[in-house]
Amino acid sequence: MLLKIHHETRYNYDNPVQYGLQQLRLRPKERAGQRILDWNIEIEGGAMELSFEDHHCNHVDLINVERGRSEVIIRCTGEVENTDGSGVIGSHAGFAPLWYFKRSTALTKPGPEIAKLIDLLDQDDGDDIVRLHALSALVADKVTYKTGETNARTTSEQALELGSGVCQDHAHIFCAAARSLGFPARYVSGYLMMSDRVDQDATHAWAEIHVEHIGWVGFDVSNGYSPDERYVRVATGLDYRDASPISGLRYGAGNEDMIVSLQVQQ
């Protein structure tokens, strides 16, 4: 499947920025089953300083915000060709060893809510894939998809206790629970071609679990299935902070307003 993507993030600041740096994780990963045919990033109000590959093999671009700017626009356009692997990414690669992905983070630290979730899971089934799909369904059942209830700082425990959240929360909960069961788990950010619309206002997130004799396998809790050719993997990490599309810092008083517009179409 050939996917065409247009992704624009617009920042507006109350007061001109005195100094700002932003890390962009917006270039899709090249891998078996995902081929990048074309990808361009344009910056208005800033300049690309350098690019590097981090320890998760994410392509990171560092941009410097122009002094005195009140608006910065980051625009990505490109084409990606995907094939359906039924969610299977395959064997582990990269700089971080598998045991690293069993670590908890501030956003995925398991607590009593994760423990109660695991207690509800049928542990008798010896098939790891069946158990993980059952866990995915359980997370979706306990945490209703609802925007505006959580934010980028919401932990897996908080989202479970609240009983609502978005794809980011589903991925964090799933990773926390899977690690508690002994599986290496990682968070994935990327794009998804929706079946009911072209225009979107956010990127997507899901999780990948490393299963013995199979490798990394994707699980999209929010939609209830494993990623197929409609998904574009961009960045991975232990949680959202490792794989966030844009992160950074700025000096200068005042608030910022962010508007995201996204189109993913065949």
CSV table of C-alpha atoms in Angstrom, one decimal:
chain,number,residue,atom,x,y,z
A,1,MET,CA,0.0,0.0,0.0
A,2,LEU,CA,1.3,3.4,-0.9
A,3,LEU,CA,0.5,6.1,1.7
A,4,LYS,CA,0.8,9.9,1.2
A,5,ILE,CA,1.3,11.9,4.3
A,6,HIS,CA,1.0,15.7,5.1
A,7,HIS,CA,1.7,16.6,8.7
A,8,GLU,CA,1.9,20.2,9.9
A,9,THR,CA,2.5,21.4,13.5
A,10,ARG,CA,2.1,25.1,14.1
A,11,TYR,CA,3.3,26.8,17.3
A,12,ASN,CA,2.0,30.3,18.3
A,13,TYR,CA,3.7,32.1,21.2
A,14,ASP,CA,2.2,34.9,23.4
A,15,ASN,CA,5.6,36.6,23.5
A,16,PRO,CA,8.5,36.4,21.0
A,17,VAL,CA,10.8,33.5,21.7
A,18,GLN,CA,14.3,34.5,23.0
A,19,TYR,CA,15.8,31.0,22.6
A,20,GLY,CA,14.4,27.7,21.6
A,21,LEU,CA,15.5,24.2,20.6
A,22,GLN,CA,13.3,21.4,19.4
A,23,GLN,CA,14.0,17.7,18.7
A,24,LEU,CA,11.9,16.3,15.8
A,25,ARG,CA,11.2,12.5,15.5
A,26,LEU,CA,9.2,12.8,12.4
A,27,ARG,CA,11.1,10.8,9.8
A,28,PRO,CA,9.6,7.2,9.4
A,29,LYS,CA,11.9,4.2,10.0
A,30,GLU,CA,13.2,2.3,7.0
A,31,ARG,CA,12.7,-1.4,7.6
A,32,ALA,CA,11.5,-4.6,6.0
A,33,GLY,CA,7.9,-4.0,5.0
A,34,GLN,CA,8.2,-0.2,5.2
A,35,ARG,CA,10.0,1.7,2.4
A,36,ILE,CA,10.4,5.5,2.4
A,37,LEU,CA,9.9,6.7,-1.1
A,38,ASP,CA,10.0,10.4,-0.3
A,39,TRP,CA,10.2,12.5,2.9
A,40,ASN,CA,10.7,16.2,3.3
A,41,ILE,CA,10.7,18.5,6.4
A,42,GLU,CA,10.3,22.2,6.0
A,43,ILE,CA,10.7,24.7,8.9
A,44,GLU,CA,9.3,28.2,9.0
A,45,GLY,CA,10.7,30.3,11.9
A,46,GLY,CA,13.7,28.0,12.6
A,47,ALA,CA,16.7,26.3,11.1
A,48,MET,CA,17.8,22.7,11.0
A,49,GLU,CA,21.1,22.4,13.0
A,50,LEU,CA,22.0,18.7,12.9
A,51,SER,CA,20.5,15.2,12.5
A,52,PHE,CA,21.4,12.0,14.4
A,53,GLU,CA,20.2,8.5,15.2
A,54,ASP,CA,19.4,7.9,18.9
A,55,HIS,CA,19.8,4.7,20.8
A,56,HIS,CA,16.3,3.5,19.7
A,57,CYS,CA,17.4,4.0,16.0
A,58,ASN,CA,15.0,7.0,15.7
A,59,HIS,CA,16.0,9.6,13.2
A,60,VAL,CA,16.2,12.9,15.2
A,61,ASP,CA,16.5,16.4,13.7
A,62,LEU,CA,17.5,19.3,16.0
A,63,ILE,CA,16.1,22.7,15.0
A,64,ASN,CA,17.0,26.1,16.4
A,65,VAL,CA,14.0,28.5,16.7
A,66,GLU,CA,14.8,32.0,15.3
A,67,ARG,CA,15.2,34.6,18.0
A,68,GLY,CA,12.1,36.9,18.2
A,69,ARG,CA,9.7,34.5,16.5
A,70,SER,CA,6.1,34.4,17.6
A,71,GLU,CA,5.2,31.5,15.2
A,72,VAL,CA,7.0,28.3,14.2
A,73,ILE,CA,5.7,25.9,11.6
A,74,ILE,CA,7.0,22.4,11.0
A,75,ARG,CA,5.7,20.8,7.9
A,76,CYS,CA,6.3,17.1,6.8
A,77,THR,CA,5.3,15.6,3.5
A,78,GLY,CA,6.2,12.3,2.0
A,79,GLU,CA,5.2,8.9,0.6
A,80,VAL,CA,5.7,5.5,2.3
A,81,GLU,CA,5.1,2.1,0.8
A,82,ASN,CA,4.0,-0.6,3.2
A,83,THR,CA,3.2,-4.3,3.1
A,84,ASP,CA,1.1,-6.1,5.7
A,85,GLY,CA,3.1,-8.3,8.1
A,86,SER,CA,0.1,-9.0,10.4
A,87,GLY,CA,1.8,-6.9,13.1
A,88,VAL,CA,5.0,-8.8,13.1
A,89,ILE,CA,8.1,-6.6,12.9
A,90,GLY,CA,10.6,-9.4,13.4
A,91,SER,CA,13.9,-9.9,15.2
A,92,HIS,CA,15.4,-7.3,17.5
A,93,ALA,CA,17.9,-4.8,16.2
A,94,GLY,CA,19.5,-1.6,17.5
A,95,PHE,CA,21.8,-0.5,20.2
A,96,ALA,CA,19.6,-1.2,23.2
A,97,PRO,CA,19.5,-4.9,24.4
A,98,LEU,CA,16.2,-6.6,24.9
A,99,TRP,CA,16.4,-6.5,28.7
A,100,TYR,CA,16.4,-2.7,28.5
A,101,PHE,CA,12.8,-2.9,27.3
A,102,LYS,CA,11.7,-4.6,30.5
A,103,ARG,CA,12.5,-1.3,32.4
A,104,SER,CA,9.6,0.7,33.8
A,105,THR,CA,9.6,4.5,33.5
A,106,ALA,CA,7.8,7.3,35.3
A,107,LEU,CA,4.9,7.0,32.8
A,108,THR,CA,4.8,3.2,32.8
A,109,LYS,CA,5.7,2.3,36.4
A,110,PRO,CA,3.3,-0.5,37.5
A,111,GLY,CA,1.3,-0.1,40.7
A,112,PRO,CA,-1.9,-1.4,42.3
A,113,GLU,CA,-4.0,-0.6,39.2
A,114,ILE,CA,-1.7,-2.6,36.9
A,115,ALA,CA,-1.6,-5.4,39.4
A,116,LYS,CA,-5.5,-5.5,39.5
A,117,LEU,CA,-5.5,-5.5,35.7
A,118,ILE,CA,-3.2,-8.5,35.5
A,119,ASP,CA,-5.2,-10.4,38.0
A,120,LEU,CA,-8.1,-10.3,35.6
A,121,LEU,CA,-6.1,-11.9,32.8
A,122,ASP,CA,-6.4,-15.6,32.2
A,123,GLN,CA,-2.9,-16.9,32.9
A,124,ASP,CA,-3.7,-20.5,32.0
A,125,ASP,CA,-3.3,-20.0,28.2
A,126,GLY,CA,0.2,-21.0,27.2
A,127,ASP,CA,0.2,-19.1,23.9
A,128,ASP,CA,1.9,-15.7,24.4
A,129,ILE,CA,0.1,-14.1,21.4
A,130,VAL,CA,-3.3,-15.2,22.6
A,131,ARG,CA,-2.5,-13.8,26.1
A,132,LEU,CA,-1.3,-10.5,24.7
A,133,HIS,CA,-4.4,-10.0,22.5
A,134,ALA,CA,-6.5,-10.8,25.6
A,135,LEU,CA,-4.5,-8.2,27.5
A,136,SER,CA,-5.1,-5.7,24.8
A,137,ALA,CA,-8.8,-6.3,24.9
A,138,LEU,CA,-8.8,-6.0,28.6
A,139,VAL,CA,-7.0,-2.6,28.6
A,140,ALA,CA,-9.5,-1.3,26.0
A,141,ASP,CA,-12.4,-2.5,28.1
A,142,LYS,CA,-11.1,-0.8,31.3
A,143,VAL,CA,-10.0,2.4,29.7
A,144,THR,CA,-12.6,4.0,27.4
A,145,TYR,CA,-11.1,6.0,24.5
A,146,LYS,CA,-11.9,9.7,25.3
A,147,THR,CA,-10.0,12.8,24.4
A,148,GLY,CA,-9.5,15.7,26.8
A,149,GLU,CA,-9.3,13.6,29.9
A,150,THR,CA,-5.5,12.9,30.0
A,151,ASN,CA,-2.3,14.7,28.8
A,152,ALA,CA,1.3,13.9,28.0
A,153,ARG,CA,2.2,13.6,31.7
A,154,THR,CA,-0.6,11.2,32.6
A,155,THR,CA,0.9,7.9,33.9
A,156,SER,CA,-0.4,4.4,33.2
A,157,GLU,CA,-1.7,4.1,36.8
A,158,GLN,CA,-3.6,7.4,36.6
A,159,ALA,CA,-5.2,6.5,33.3
A,160,LEU,CA,-6.3,3.1,34.6
A,161,GLU,CA,-7.8,4.7,37.7
A,162,LEU,CA,-9.5,7.4,35.7
A,163,GLY,CA,-10.9,4.8,33.3
A,164,SER,CA,-10.5,6.9,30.2
A,165,GLY,CA,-7.7,8.1,27.9
A,166,VAL,CA,-6.4,8.1,24.4
A,167,CYS,CA,-4.0,5.9,22.3
A,168,GLN,CA,-1.0,7.2,24.3
A,169,ASP,CA,-2.5,6.0,27.5
A,170,HIS,CA,-3.5,2.6,26.1
A,171,ALA,CA,0.0,2.1,24.9
A,172,HIS,CA,1.5,3.0,28.3
A,173,ILE,CA,-0.8,0.7,30.2
A,174,PHE,CA,-0.2,-2.1,27.8
A,175,CYS,CA,3.6,-1.7,28.0
A,176,ALA,CA,3.4,-1.6,31.8
A,177,ALA,CA,1.3,-4.7,32.1
A,178,ALA,CA,3.3,-6.6,29.5
A,179,ARG,CA,6.6,-5.8,31.3
A,180,SER,CA,5.0,-7.0,34.6
A,181,LEU,CA,4.4,-10.3,32.8
A,182,GLY,CA,8.0,-10.5,31.8
A,183,PHE,CA,7.9,-9.3,28.2
A,184,PRO,CA,10.1,-6.6,26.7
A,185,ALA,CA,7.8,-3.8,25.5
A,186,ARG,CA,8.2,-0.6,23.7
A,187,TYR,CA,6.0,2.4,22.8
A,188,VAL,CA,5.5,3.4,19.1
A,189,SER,CA,4.5,6.7,17.6
A,190,GLY,CA,3.5,7.0,14.0
A,191,TYR,CA,0.8,7.5,11.5
A,192,LEU,CA,-2.4,5.6,10.7
A,193,MET,CA,-4.6,5.9,7.6
A,194,MET,CA,-8.2,6.1,9.0
A,195,SER,CA,-11.0,4.3,7.3
A,196,ASP,CA,-13.6,7.0,8.0
A,197,ARG,CA,-11.7,10.3,7.4
A,198,VAL,CA,-8.6,11.8,5.8
A,199,ASP,CA,-8.1,14.9,8.1
A,200,GLN,CA,-6.8,14.1,11.6
A,201,ASP,CA,-5.6,16.3,14.5
A,202,ALA,CA,-3.0,14.0,16.0
A,203,THR,CA,-0.5,11.3,15.3
A,204,HIS,CA,-1.2,7.8,16.5
A,205,ALA,CA,0.5,5.5,19.1
A,206,TRP,CA,0.6,1.8,19.8
A,207,ALA,CA,2.8,-0.8,21.5
A,208,GLU,CA,5.2,-3.6,20.4
A,209,ILE,CA,6.0,-6.6,22.5
A,210,HIS,CA,8.9,-9.0,22.0
A,211,VAL,CA,7.7,-12.6,21.8
A,212,GLU,CA,10.1,-15.5,21.9
A,213,HIS,CA,10.7,-17.2,18.5
A,214,ILE,CA,8.6,-14.5,16.7
A,215,GLY,CA,10.3,-11.2,17.5
A,216,TRP,CA,8.6,-7.8,17.9
A,217,VAL,CA,4.8,-7.8,17.4
A,218,GLY,CA,2.6,-4.7,17.3
A,219,PHE,CA,-0.7,-4.2,19.3
A,220,ASP,CA,-3.0,-1.3,18.7
A,221,VAL,CA,-5.1,-1.3,21.9
A,222,SER,CA,-7.3,1.6,20.8
A,223,ASN,CA,-8.4,-0.1,17.6
A,224,GLY,CA,-8.3,-3.7,18.8
A,225,TYR,CA,-6.0,-5.3,16.3
A,226,SER,CA,-2.3,-5.6,15.2
A,227,PRO,CA,-0.9,-2.9,12.9
A,228,ASP,CA,-1.2,-3.6,9.2
A,229,GLU,CA,-0.1,-1.8,6.0
A,230,ARG,CA,-2.1,1.3,7.0
A,231,TYR,CA,0.4,2.0,9.8
A,232,VAL,CA,3.6,4.0,9.4
A,233,ARG,CA,6.2,3.4,12.2
A,234,VAL,CA,8.1,6.6,12.9
A,235,ALA,CA,9.7,6.4,16.4
A,236,THR,CA,10.0,3.9,19.2
A,237,GLY,CA,11.1,4.0,22.9
A,238,LEU,CA,10.2,3.0,26.4
A,239,ASP,CA,7.4,5.5,26.5
A,240,TYR,CA,6.0,8.7,25.0
A,241,ARG,CA,9.0,10.8,26.1
A,242,ASP,CA,11.4,8.6,24.0
A,243,ALA,CA,9.2,8.6,20.9
A,244,SER,CA,7.3,12.0,21.0
A,245,PRO,CA,7.1,13.6,17.5
A,246,ILE,CA,8.4,16.9,18.9
A,247,SER,CA,10.0,17.8,22.2
A,248,GLY,CA,12.2,20.7,23.3
A,249,LEU,CA,12.7,23.8,25.3
A,250,ARG,CA,12.4,27.6,25.0
A,251,TYR,CA,13.3,30.7,27.0
A,252,GLY,CA,10.7,33.5,27.2
A,253,ALA,CA,7.6,34.2,29.2
A,254,GLY,CA,4.1,33.5,28.0
A,255,ASN,CA,2.1,30.5,26.8
A,256,GLU,CA,2.2,28.6,23.6
A,257,ASP,CA,-0.6,27.3,21.4
A,258,MET,CA,-0.1,24.2,19.2
A,259,ILE,CA,-2.2,23.3,16.2
A,260,VAL,CA,-1.7,20.0,14.4
A,261,SER,CA,-3.1,19.2,11.0
A,262,LEU,CA,-2.6,15.7,9.5
A,263,GLN,CA,-3.6,13.9,6.4
A,264,VAL,CA,-2.9,10.2,5.7
A,265,GLN,CA,-4.3,8.8,2.5
A,266,GLN,CA,-3.8,6.1,0.0
